[in-house]
mmCIF file of C-alpha atoms in Angstrom:
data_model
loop_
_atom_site.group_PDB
_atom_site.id
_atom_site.type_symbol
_atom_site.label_atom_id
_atom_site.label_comp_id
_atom_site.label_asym_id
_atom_site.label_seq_id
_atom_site.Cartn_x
_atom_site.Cartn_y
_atom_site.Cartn_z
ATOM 1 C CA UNK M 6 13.299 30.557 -11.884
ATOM 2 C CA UNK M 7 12.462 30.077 -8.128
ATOM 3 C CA UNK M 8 10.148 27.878 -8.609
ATOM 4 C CA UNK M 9 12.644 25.517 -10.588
ATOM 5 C CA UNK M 10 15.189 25.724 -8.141
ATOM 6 C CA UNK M 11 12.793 24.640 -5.021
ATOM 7 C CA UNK M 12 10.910 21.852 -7.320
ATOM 8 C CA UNK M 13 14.695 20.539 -8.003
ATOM 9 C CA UNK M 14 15.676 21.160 -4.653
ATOM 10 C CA UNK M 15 12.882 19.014 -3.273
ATOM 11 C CA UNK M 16 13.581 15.985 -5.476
ATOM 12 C CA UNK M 17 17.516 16.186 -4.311
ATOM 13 C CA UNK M 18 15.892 16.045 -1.177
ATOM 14 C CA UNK M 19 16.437 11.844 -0.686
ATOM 15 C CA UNK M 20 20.240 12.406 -1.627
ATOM 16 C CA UNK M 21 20.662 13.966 1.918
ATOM 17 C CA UNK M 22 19.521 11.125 3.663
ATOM 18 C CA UNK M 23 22.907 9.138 3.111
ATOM 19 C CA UNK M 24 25.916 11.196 5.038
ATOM 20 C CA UNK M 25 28.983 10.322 3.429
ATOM 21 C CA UNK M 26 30.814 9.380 6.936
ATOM 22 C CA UNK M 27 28.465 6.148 6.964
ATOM 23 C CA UNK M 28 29.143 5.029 3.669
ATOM 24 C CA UNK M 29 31.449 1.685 3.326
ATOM 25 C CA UNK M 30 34.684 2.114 1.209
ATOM 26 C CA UNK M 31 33.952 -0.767 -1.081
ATOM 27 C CA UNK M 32 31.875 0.424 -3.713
ATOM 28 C CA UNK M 33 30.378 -3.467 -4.003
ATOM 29 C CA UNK M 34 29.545 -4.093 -0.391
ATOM 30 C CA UNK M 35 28.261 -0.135 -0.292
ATOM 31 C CA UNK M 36 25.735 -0.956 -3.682
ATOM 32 C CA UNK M 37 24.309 -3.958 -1.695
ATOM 33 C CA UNK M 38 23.853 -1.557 1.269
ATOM 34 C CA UNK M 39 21.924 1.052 -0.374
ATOM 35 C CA UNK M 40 19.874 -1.689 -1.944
ATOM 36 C CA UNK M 41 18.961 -3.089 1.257
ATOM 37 C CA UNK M 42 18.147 0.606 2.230
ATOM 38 C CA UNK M 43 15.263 1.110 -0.103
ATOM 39 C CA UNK M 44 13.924 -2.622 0.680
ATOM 40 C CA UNK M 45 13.899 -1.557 4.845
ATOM 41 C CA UNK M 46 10.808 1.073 5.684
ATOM 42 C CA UNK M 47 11.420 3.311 8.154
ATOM 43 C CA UNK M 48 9.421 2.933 11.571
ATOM 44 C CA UNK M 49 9.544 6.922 12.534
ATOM 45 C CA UNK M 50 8.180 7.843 8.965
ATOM 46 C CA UNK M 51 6.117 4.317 8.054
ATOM 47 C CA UNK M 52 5.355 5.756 4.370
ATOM 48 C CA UNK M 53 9.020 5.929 3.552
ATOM 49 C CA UNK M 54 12.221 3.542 3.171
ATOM 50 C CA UNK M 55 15.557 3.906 5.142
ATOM 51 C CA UNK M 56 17.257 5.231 2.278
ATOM 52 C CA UNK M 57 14.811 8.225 1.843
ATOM 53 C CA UNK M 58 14.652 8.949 5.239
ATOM 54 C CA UNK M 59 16.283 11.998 7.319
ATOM 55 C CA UNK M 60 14.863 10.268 11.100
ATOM 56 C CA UNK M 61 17.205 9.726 13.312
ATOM 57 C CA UNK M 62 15.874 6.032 13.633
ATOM 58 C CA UNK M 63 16.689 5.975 9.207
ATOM 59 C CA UNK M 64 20.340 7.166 10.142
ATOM 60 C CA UNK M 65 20.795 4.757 13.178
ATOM 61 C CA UNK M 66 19.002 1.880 10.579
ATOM 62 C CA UNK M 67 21.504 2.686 7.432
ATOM 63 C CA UNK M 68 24.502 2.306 9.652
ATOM 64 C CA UNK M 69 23.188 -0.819 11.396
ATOM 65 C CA UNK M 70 22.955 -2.347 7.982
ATOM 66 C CA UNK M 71 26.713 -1.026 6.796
ATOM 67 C CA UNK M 72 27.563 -2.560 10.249
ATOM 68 C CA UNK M 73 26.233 -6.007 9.472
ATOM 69 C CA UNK M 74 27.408 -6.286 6.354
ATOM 70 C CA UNK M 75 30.761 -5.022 6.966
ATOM 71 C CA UNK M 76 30.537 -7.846 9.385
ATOM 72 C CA UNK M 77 29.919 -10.537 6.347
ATOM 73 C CA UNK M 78 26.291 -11.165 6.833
ATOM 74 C CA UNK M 79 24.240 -11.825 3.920
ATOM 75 C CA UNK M 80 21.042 -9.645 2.509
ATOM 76 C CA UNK M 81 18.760 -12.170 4.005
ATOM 77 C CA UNK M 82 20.829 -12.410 7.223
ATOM 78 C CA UNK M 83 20.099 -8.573 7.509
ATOM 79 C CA UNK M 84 16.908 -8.234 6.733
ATOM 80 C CA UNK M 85 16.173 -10.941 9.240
ATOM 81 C CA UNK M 86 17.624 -8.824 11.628
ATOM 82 C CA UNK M 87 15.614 -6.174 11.371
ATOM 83 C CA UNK M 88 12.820 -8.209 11.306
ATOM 84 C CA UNK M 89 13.601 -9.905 14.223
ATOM 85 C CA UNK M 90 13.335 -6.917 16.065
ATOM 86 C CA UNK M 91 10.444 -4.592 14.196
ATOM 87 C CA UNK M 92 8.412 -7.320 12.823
ATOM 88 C CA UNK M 93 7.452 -7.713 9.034
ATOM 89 C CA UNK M 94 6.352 -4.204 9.144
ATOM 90 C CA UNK M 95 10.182 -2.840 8.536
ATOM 91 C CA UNK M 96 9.988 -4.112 5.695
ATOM 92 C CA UNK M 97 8.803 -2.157 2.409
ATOM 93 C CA UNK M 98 7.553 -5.329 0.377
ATOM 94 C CA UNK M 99 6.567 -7.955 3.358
ATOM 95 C CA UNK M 100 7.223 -11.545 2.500
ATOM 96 C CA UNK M 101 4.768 -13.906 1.532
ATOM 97 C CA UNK M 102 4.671 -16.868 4.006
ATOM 98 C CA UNK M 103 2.822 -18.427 6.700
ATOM 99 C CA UNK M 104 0.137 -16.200 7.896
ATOM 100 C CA UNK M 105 0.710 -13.227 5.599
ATOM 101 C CA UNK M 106 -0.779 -15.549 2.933
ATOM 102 C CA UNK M 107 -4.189 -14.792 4.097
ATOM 103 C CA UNK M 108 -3.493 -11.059 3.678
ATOM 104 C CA UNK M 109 -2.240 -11.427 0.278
ATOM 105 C CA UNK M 110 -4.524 -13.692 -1.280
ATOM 106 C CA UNK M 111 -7.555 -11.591 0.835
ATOM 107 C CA UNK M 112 -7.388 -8.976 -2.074
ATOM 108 C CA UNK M 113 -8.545 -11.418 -4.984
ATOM 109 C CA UNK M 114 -10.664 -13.824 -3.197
ATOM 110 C CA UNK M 115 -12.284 -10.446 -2.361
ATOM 111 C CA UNK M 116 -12.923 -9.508 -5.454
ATOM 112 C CA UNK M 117 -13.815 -13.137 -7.480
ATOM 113 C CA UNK M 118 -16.395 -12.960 -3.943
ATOM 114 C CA UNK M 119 -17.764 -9.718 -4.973
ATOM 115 C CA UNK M 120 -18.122 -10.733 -9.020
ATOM 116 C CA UNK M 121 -19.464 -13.932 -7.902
ATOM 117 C CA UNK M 122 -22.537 -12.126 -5.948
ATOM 118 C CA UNK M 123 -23.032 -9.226 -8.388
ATOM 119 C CA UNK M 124 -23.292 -11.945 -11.071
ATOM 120 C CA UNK M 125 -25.899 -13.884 -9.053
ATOM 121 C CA UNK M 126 -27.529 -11.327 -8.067
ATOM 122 C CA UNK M 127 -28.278 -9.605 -11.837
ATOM 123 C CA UNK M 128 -29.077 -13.632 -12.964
ATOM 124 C CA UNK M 129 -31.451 -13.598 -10.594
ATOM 125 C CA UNK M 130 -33.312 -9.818 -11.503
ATOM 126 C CA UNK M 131 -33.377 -11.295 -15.153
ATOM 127 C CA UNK M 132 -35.250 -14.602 -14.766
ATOM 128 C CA UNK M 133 -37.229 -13.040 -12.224
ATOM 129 C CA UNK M 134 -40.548 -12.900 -13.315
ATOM 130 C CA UNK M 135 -42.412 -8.729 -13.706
ATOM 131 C CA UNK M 136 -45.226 -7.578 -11.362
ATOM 132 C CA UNK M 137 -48.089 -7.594 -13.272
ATOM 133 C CA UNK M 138 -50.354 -4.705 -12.422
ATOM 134 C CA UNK M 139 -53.410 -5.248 -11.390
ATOM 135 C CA UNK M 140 -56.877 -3.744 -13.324
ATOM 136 C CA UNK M 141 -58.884 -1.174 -11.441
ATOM 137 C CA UNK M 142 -61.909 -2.560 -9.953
ATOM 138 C CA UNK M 143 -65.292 -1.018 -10.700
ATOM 139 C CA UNK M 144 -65.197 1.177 -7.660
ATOM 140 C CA UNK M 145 -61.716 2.129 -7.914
ATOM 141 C CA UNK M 146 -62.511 2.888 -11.856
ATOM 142 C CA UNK M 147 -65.608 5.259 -11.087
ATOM 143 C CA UNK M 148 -63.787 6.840 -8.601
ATOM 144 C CA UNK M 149 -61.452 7.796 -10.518
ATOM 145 C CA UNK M 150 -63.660 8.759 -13.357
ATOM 146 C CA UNK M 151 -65.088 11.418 -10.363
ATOM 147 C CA UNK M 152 -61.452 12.950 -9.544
ATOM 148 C CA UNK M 153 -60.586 13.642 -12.902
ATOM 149 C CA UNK M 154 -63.682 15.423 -13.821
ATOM 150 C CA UNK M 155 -63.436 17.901 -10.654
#
């Protein structure tokens, strides 16, 4: 029975994050807020998004964001404020465009690289032609003969 209660007790965990002073009264402007939460990753933690987050940097983050769009700025005008300031690293999926293009198509030119080579290499073993061995000479053959009879 303990072990229930701490297993469900560290799932609520993420549901403390939020503190219910910094949440916006409108329950449509406070959805798009918690949406950009989970989009935004936090900078103290780096393996975790805003929303999750109990930093002090998460808490300062989530009520920049009910801030701005209290304010009337738009999703993209927020997230372009963070990223203004943190770089593309804030956010949890970085955007694809202009030099982040290399890093995302790195992955599969990678790997059509790699299936290119392992495919020219094992085309190349098969037509290759076997080492024929070589006989014994006449020497090598009495020689021989002599070892195996000691």
């Amino acid at each position: 029975m303990k072990r229930l209660a701490l297993i469900l007790l560290f799932l609520a965990s993420p549901l403390w994050a939020l503190d219910p002073s910094e949440m916006l009264d409108d329950p449509a402007l406070e959805a798009r807020a918690r949406a950009l939460d989970h989009e935004l990753r936090c900078v103290v933690c780096q393996s975790e998004s805003v929303a999750s987050s109990n930093a002090n940097w998460a808490e300062d983050a989530r009520r920049t964001v009910r801030e701005l769009i209290a304010d009337g700025a738009s999703d993209d005008a927020v997230m372009d404020f963070f990223v203004a300031r943190y770089g593309e690293f804030v956010l949890m999926s970085p955007r694809a465009s202009g030099s982040t293009w290399l890093l995302w198509a790195a992955g599969p030119a990678m790997l059509l690289l790699a299936m290119g080579l392992g495919y020219g290499y094992l085309r190349g073993r098969s037509r290759s032609v076997a080492p024929q061995e070589a006989a014994l000479s006449e020497a090598e053959a009495a020689r021989l003969k002599e070892i195996l009879k000691d």
